[in-house]
XYZ file of C-alpha atoms in Angstrom:
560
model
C 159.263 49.701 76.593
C 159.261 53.489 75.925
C 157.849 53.686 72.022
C 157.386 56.117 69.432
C 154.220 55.787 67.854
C 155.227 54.574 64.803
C 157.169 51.530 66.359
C 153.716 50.643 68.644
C 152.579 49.830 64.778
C 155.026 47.451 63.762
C 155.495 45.947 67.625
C 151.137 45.656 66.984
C 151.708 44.257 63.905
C 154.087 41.783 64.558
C 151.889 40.807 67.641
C 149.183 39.748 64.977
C 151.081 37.621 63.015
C 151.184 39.920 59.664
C 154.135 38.936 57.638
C 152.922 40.860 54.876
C 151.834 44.400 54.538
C 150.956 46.201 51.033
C 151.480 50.327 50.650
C 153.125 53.460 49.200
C 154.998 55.514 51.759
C 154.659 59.437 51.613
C 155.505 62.430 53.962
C 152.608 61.828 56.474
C 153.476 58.181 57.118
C 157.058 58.209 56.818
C 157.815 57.720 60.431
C 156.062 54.452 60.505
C 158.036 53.357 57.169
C 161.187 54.392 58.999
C 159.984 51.918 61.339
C 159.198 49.177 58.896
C 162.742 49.736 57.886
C 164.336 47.812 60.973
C 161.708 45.297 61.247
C 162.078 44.277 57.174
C 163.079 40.751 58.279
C 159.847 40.197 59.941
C 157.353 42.438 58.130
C 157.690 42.211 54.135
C 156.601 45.367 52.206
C 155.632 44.901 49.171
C 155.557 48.501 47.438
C 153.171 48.690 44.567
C 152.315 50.911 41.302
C 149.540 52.726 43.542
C 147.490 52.691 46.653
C 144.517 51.325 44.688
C 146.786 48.100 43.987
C 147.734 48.519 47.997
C 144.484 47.527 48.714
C 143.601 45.199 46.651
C 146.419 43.035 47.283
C 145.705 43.185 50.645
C 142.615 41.836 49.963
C 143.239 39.168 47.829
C 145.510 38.222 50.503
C 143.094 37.753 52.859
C 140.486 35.948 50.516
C 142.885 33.527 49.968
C 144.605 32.948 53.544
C 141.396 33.603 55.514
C 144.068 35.944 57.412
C 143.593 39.645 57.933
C 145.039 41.922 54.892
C 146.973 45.157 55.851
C 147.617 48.059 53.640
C 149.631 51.216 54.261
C 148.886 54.779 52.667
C 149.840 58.560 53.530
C 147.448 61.509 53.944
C 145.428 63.119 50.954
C 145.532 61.452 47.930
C 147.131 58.460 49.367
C 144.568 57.493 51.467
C 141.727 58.198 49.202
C 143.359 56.130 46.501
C 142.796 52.977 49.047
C 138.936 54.020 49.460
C 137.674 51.688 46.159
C 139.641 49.017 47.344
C 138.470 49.208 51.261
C 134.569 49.605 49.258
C 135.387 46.022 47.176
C 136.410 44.728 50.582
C 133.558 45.536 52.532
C 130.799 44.673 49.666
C 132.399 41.061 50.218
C 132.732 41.076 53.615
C 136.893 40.653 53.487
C 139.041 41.022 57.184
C 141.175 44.239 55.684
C 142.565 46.762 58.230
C 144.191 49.823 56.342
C 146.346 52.056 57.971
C 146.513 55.815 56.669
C 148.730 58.720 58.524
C 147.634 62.734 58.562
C 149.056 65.714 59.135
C 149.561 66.511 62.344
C 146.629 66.875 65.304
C 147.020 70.325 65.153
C 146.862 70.894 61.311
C 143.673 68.958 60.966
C 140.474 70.670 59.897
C 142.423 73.288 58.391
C 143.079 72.491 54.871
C 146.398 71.918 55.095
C 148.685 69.882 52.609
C 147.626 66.426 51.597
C 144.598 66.762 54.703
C 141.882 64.819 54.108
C 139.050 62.903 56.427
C 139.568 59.232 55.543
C 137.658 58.718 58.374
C 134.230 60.387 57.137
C 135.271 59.165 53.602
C 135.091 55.417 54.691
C 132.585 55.770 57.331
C 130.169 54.242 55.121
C 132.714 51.150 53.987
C 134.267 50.049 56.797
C 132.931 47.737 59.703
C 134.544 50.422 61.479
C 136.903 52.930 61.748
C 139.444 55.843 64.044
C 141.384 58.683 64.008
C 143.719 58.237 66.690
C 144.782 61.391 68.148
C 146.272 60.033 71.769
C 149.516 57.973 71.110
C 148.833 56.430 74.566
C 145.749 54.576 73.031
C 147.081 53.262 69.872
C 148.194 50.068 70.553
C 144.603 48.867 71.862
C 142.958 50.982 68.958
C 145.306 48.764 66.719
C 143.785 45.388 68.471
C 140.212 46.459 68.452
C 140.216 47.001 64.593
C 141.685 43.350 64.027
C 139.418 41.875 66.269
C 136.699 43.947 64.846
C 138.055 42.902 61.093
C 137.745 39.107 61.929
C 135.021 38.674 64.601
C 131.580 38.048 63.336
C 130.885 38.929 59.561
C 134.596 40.037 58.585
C 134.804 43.669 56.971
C 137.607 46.294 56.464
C 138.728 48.466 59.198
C 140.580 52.057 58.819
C 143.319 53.417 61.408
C 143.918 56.956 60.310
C 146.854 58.083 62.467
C 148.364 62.006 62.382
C 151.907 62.251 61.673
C 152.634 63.619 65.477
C 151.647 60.780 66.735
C 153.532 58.549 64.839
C 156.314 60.628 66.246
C 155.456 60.953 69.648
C 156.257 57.935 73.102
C 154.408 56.514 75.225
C 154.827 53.082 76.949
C 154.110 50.260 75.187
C 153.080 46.386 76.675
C 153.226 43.630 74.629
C 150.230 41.339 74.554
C 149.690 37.802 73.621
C 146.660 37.782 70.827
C 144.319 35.201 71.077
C 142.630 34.077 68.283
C 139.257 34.990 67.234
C 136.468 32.602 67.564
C 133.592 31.973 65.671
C 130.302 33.685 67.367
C 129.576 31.972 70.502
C 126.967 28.687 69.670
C 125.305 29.408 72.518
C 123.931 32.394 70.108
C 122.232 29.980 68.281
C 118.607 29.797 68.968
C 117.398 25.777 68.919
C 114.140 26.589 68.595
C 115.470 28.030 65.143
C 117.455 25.526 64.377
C 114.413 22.617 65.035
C 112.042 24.545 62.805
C 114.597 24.591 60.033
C 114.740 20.636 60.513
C 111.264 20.138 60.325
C 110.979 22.095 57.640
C 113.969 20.234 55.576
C 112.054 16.993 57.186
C 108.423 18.190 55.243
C 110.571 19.377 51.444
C 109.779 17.209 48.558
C 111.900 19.526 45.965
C 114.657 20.858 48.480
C 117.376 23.331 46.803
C 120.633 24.481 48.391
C 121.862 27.779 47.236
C 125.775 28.227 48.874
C 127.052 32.089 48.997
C 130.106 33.643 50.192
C 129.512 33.149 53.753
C 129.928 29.415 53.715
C 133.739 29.890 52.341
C 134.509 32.933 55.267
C 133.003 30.586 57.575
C 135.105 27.512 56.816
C 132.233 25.406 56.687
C 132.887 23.450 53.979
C 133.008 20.239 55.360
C 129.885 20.704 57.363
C 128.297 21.869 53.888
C 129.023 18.538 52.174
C 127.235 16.240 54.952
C 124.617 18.676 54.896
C 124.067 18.058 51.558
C 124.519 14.317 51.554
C 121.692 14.198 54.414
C 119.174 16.273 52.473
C 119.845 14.960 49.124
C 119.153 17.896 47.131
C 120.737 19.913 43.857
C 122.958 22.711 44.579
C 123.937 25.930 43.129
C 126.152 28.630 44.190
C 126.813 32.597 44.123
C 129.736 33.828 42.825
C 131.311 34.797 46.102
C 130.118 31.052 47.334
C 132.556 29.320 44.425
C 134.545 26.241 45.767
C 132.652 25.933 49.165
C 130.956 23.286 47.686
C 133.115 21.055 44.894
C 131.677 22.638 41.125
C 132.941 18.589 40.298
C 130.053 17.029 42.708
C 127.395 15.499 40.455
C 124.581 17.141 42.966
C 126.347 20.695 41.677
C 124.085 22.340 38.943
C 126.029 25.509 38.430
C 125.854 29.146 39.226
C 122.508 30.751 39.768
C 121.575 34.073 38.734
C 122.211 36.870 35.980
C 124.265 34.424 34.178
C 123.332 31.049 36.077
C 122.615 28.201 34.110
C 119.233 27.104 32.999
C 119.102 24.287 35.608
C 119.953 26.319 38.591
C 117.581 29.151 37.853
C 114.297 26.107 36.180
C 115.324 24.228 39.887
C 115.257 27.127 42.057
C 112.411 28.672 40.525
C 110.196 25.085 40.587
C 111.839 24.305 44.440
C 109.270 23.751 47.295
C 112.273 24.707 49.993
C 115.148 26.912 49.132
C 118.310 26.184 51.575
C 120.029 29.468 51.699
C 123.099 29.255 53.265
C 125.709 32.440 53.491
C 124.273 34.071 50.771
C 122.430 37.878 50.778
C 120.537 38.132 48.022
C 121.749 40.200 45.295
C 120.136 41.725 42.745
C 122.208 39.481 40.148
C 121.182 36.407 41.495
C 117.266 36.830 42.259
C 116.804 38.978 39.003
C 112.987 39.854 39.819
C 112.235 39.433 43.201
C 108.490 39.613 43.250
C 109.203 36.469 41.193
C 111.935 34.968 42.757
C 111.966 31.283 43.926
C 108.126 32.068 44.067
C 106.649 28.299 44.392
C 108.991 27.786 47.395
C 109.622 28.581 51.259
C 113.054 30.123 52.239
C 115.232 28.853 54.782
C 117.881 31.243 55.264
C 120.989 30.196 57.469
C 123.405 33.535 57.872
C 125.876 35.031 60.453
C 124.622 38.895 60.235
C 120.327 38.925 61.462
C 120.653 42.334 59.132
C 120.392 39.972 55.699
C 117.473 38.141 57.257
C 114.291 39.857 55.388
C 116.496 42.221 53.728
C 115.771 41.799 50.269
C 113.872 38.709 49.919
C 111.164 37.570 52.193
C 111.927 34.791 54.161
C 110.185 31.931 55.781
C 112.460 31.467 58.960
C 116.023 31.282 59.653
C 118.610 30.480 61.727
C 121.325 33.556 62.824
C 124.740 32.270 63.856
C 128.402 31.721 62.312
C 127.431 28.927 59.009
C 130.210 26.418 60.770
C 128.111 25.478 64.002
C 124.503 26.361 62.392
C 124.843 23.034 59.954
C 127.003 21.288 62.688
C 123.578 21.458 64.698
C 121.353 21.091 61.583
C 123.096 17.589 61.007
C 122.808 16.109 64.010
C 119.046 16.575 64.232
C 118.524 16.279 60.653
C 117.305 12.333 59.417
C 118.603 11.441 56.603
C 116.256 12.779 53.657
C 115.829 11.195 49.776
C 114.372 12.791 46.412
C 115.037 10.677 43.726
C 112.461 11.828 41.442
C 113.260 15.543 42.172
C 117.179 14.686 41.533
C 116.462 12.623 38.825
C 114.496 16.050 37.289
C 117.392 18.168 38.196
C 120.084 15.742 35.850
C 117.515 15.698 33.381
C 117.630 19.494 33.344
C 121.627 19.422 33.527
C 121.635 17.049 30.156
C 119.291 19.086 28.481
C 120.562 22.384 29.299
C 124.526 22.222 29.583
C 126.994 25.333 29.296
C 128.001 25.557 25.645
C 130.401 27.750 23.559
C 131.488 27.818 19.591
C 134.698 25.185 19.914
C 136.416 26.178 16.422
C 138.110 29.313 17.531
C 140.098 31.193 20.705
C 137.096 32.116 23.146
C 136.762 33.142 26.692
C 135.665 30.101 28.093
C 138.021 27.992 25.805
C 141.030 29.826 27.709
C 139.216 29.354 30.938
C 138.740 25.562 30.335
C 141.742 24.576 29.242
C 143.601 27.233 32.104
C 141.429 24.049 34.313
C 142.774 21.737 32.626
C 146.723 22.177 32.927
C 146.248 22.876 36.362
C 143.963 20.119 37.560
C 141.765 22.727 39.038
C 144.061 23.409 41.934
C 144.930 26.900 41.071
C 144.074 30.446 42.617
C 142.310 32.009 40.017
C 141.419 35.744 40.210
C 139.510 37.611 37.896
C 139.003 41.606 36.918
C 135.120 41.949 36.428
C 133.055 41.291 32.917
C 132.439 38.338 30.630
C 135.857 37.106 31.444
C 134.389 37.069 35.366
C 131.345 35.144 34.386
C 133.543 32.643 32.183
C 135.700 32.578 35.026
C 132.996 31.069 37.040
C 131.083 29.091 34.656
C 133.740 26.920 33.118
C 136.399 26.413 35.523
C 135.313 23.698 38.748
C 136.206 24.967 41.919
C 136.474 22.042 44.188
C 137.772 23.949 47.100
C 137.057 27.411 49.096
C 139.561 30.307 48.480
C 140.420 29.552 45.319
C 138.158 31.910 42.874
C 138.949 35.530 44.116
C 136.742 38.467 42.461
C 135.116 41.265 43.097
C 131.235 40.611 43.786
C 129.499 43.116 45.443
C 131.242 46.064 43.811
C 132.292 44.783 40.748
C 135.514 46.668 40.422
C 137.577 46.696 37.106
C 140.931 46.399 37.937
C 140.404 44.524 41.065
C 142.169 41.402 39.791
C 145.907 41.921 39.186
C 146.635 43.458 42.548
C 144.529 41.017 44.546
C 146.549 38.400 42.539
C 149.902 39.658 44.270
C 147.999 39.247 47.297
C 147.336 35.939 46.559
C 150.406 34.866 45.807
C 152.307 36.717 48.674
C 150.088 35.227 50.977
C 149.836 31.039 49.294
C 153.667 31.034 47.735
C 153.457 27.448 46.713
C 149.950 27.646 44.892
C 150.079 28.742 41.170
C 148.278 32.057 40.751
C 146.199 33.266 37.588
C 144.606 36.869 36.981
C 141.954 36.632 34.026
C 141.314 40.056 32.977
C 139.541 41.821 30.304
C 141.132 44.466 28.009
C 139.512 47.023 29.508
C 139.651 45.764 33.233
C 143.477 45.343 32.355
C 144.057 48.741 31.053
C 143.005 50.183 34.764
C 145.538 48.795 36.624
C 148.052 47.132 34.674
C 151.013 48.687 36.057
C 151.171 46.498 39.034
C 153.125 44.350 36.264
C 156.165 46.281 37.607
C 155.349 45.488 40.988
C 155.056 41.053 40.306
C 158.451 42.169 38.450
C 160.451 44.578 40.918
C 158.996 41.950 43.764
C 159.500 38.501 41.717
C 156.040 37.737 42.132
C 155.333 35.074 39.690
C 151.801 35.439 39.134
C 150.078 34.430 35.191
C 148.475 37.367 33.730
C 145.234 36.177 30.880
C 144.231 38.938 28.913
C 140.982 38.156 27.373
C 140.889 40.905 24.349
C 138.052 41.656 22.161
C 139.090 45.388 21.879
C 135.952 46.412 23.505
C 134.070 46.534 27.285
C 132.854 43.521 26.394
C 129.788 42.728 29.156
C 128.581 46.734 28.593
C 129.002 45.699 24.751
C 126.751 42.773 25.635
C 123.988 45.247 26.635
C 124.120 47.633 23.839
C 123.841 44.948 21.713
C 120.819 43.443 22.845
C 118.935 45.710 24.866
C 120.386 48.986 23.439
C 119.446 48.653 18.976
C 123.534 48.120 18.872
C 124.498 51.964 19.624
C 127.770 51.164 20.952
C 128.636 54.434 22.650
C 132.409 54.628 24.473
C 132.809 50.645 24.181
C 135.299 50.426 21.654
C 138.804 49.974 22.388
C 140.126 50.867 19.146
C 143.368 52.152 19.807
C 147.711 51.126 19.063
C 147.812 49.555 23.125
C 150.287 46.672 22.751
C 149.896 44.588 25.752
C 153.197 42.278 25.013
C 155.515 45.244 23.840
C 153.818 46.708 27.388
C 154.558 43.894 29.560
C 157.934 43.812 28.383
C 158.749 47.465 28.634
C 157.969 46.703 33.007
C 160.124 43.622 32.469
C 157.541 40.975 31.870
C 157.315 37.967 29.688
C 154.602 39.210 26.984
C 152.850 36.638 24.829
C 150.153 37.220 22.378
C 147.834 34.070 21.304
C 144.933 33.960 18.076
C 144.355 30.201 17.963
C 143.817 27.292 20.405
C 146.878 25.436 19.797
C 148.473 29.078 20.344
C 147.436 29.901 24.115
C 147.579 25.540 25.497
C 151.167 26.283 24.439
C 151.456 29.644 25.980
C 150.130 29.218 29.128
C 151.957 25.944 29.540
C 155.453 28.089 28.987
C 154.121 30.395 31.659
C 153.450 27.720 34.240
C 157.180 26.407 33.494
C 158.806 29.893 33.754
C 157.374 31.001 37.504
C 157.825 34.536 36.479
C 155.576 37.227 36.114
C 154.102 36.465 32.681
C 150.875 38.593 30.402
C 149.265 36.563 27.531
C 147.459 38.503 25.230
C 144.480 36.490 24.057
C 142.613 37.697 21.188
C 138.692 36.775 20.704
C 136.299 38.111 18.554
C 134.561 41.357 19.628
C 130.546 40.124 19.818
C 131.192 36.754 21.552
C 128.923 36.656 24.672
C 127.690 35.335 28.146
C 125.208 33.169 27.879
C 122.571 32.298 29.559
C 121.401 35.424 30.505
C 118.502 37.126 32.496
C 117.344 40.518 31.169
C 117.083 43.175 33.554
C 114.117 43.140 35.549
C 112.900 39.625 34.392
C 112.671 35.989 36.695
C 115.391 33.859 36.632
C 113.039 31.345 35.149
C 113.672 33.498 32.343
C 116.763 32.766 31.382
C 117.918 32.568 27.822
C 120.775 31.876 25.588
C 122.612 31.914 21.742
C 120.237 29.233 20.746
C 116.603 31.015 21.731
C 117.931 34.335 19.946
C 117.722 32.651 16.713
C 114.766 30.601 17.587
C 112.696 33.465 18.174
């Protein structure tokens, strides 16, 4: 077949499967929309409110399908707008490939209109990326940068293409795509693998600590008999949510910044910590000098980069998470600590999550968002207190399910990656919890769930203020709350319903169980408003620069 190179795109495209593509069209990339035009039966584009939203839905797509997310922008601004949502991508290690168009080969590196270099741009935030100048090598440029996007860690990959190109034929081949497998286990090193049985074997206070890369991996499964066969607590990242069920009894809760007392008193008291997909951050090992210091580290991860990284390590095993604990399991004997579990549920009675239960809070909304959907919904989440509430109070039982920005932390991540969601798992109910301010970035993708009929459940948590950087002025900053508060005339409900949304606005308990439960019924694009008071908090916390093992809460405030 004799191609433009705009058609090679969607005949790639369709090749890979993608039913779903996210973008704004402009001049540079209008050949390949022209394209996308006669191939709408096949390829769904879902235009939304800006690039920024592009990308994150394209993301939150791929979080939740485990397929590659694709995202369309023009030259200049277009493709810049996608670079904070390729950054979020990459921080988490999600398969994205973005697809930007440029002026013409011969206009680039002249300042011309809407010329920019996406490709130097993302260099730093993208697995990998081209500029692809030849139309006779675009197809196979396209198929390197999914494989590239999938194979090993994920990550986003960029396809800048000039408009020429788009325009110009070559011949193009179809090619059957075969799916991308896991790292090969013969990759695996057994001598790695039979030191981290031995050492399991010797533990007397084992901890597992689960992390993102068990839910990419799939390994879920896998994870629960290798927990059963160690018999040990576990606690999670928040990029590892629902790889291991938050309902299990041996599940202690988050760990970290704003882990619970039991995770970070276990972790920091562990002989053996079990790390399993997880890198490290700076939010979960608070001090690192004093991190998990009365323990060895077993660290089980797919990229030999995080190995040594930021925390020292004792040994590990490199290799995709799915066939390192297959091989664990068979050599592993089964293992018991009763005293150290019984020590652990001691810890869990003595130090449970609490919250003040006679008014509309954060985690009230969160909890009883669990409760009318049985913990089987998507939930995605802007970044804040409503992020940590998010993942301390609702159980995820089951990977994919909690989408959020980790690495990057991006406010107004939520809402588009939401659409993604839901374009990508149609029959699972989706729900964005957002914070005022979080909200205010990127709140007009409401038009898009409305233009598009996406029925996703917008939760506005609303304490008229940046509530987490509130948090911090408040207790580490003598209350100087500079540029924190939101006192302003926004009306989220009069707003949602000016872009043709349901808007609801809840004060009391009673207020938002029957709110939400109208939204569930209506499978529309719905906002509820939820207001809170302006100083509740996170708690526990870990100041910066302290040990886990100093965490602290409401209750040793007042104490002290």
């Amino acid at each position: 077949m004799h191609l433009t190179g705009a058609e090679i795109v969607i005949e790639c495209l369709k090749e890979q499967g993608v039913d779903t593509v996210f973008g704004y069209p402009g001049g540079a990339i209008l050949n390949v929309y022209d394209a996308l035009y006669k191939h709408s039966d096949e390829i769904r584009h879902i235009l939304t409110s800006h690039e920024q939203g592009a990308a994150h839905a394209a993301d939150g797509y791929a979080r939740a399908t485990g397929k590659v997310g694709v995202c369309f922008a023009t030259s200049g601004p277009g493709a810049t707008n996608l670079v904070t949502g390729i950054a979020t991508a990459y921080m988490d290690s999600i398969p994205v490939v973005a697809i930007t168009c440029n002026v013409g080969v011969s206009l680039l590196g002249k300042d011309s209109f809407q010329e920019i270099d996406i490709a130097g741009i993302t260099m730093p935030i993208t697995k990998h990326n081209y500029i692809v100048k030849d139309v006779s090598k675009l197809a196979e440029t396209i198929r390197k940068a999914f494989r590239i996007a999938q194979t090993g860690r994920p990550g986003p990959v960029l396809i800048d293409i000039p408009k020429d190109v788009t325009g110009n034929k070559t011949e193009y081949k179809p090619v059957k795509i075969e799916p991308v497998l896991p790292m090969d286990p013969q990759d695996i090193c057994q001598k790695d693998v039979d030191t981290a049985v031995a050492m399991i074997s010797k533990a007397k206070r084992p901890y597992i600590f689960v992390g993102g890369g068990a839910v990419l991996s799939g390994a879920s499964g896998e994870l629960m008999e290798f927990v059963n066969k160690v018999d040990a607590p576990v606690t999670d990242s928040l990029m590892g949510k629902g790889a291991f069920p938050g309902t299990d009894s041996r599940y202690t809760g988050m760990l970290g910044m704003h882990g619970t007392k039991t995770s970070n008193y276990g972790v920091s008291e562990c002989d053996l910590l079990i790390v399993i997909g997880a890198r490290f951050s700076d939010r979960v090992t608070g001090n690192t000098k004093k991190f998990a210091k009365n323990a060895k580290i077993l660290q089980f991860d797919i990229d030999a980069a995080e190995m040594n990284k930021n925390v020292l390590i004792t040994d590990g095993v490199v290799g995709d998470l799915k066939e390192v604990l297959k091989r664990v399991n068979e050599k592993l004997e089964q293992q018991s600590h009763p005293d150290w579990m019984k020590k652990i549920q001691e810890y869990k009675e003595k130090y449970p999550l609490t919250y003040h239960t006679d008014v509309l809070t954060g985690p009230f909304v969160v909890e009883e968002i669990y409760k009318q959907t049985n913990g089987d919904a998507i939930i995605v989440t802007e970044v804040g207190q409503h992020q940590m509430w998010a993942a301390q109070f609702y159980q995820y039982t089951n990977p994919r399910t909690f989408l959020t920005s980790g690495g990057l932390g991006t406010m107004g991540y939520g809402l588009g990656a939401s659409l993604g969601a839901k374009m990508g798992c149609p029959d699972k109910l989706v729900v964005n919890i957002a914070g005022d301010g979080c909200f205010r970035m990127n709140m007009n993708e409401i038009a898009t769930a409305v233009r598009h009929q996406i029925p996703v459940i917008q939760v506005v948590i609303n304490n008229h203020v940046l509530g987490m950087v509130r948090q911090w002025q408040n207790l580490f900053y003598e209350q100087r709350y500079s540029a924190t508060v939101l006192n302003d005339a926004v009306d989220f409900v009069k707003l949602a319903e000016a872009m043709g949304a349901k808007g609801i606005r809840v004060t009391t308990q009673e207020e938002f169980k029957e709110a939400f439960a109208e939204a569930v019924k209506m499978n529309a694009p719905v906002v509820i408003d939820c207001q809170i008071d302006s100083d509740d908090k996170v708690w526990p916390m870990v100041a910066p620069g302290a040990a886990i093992s100093e965490a602290f809460d409401e209750n040793d405030i007042s104490h002290s």
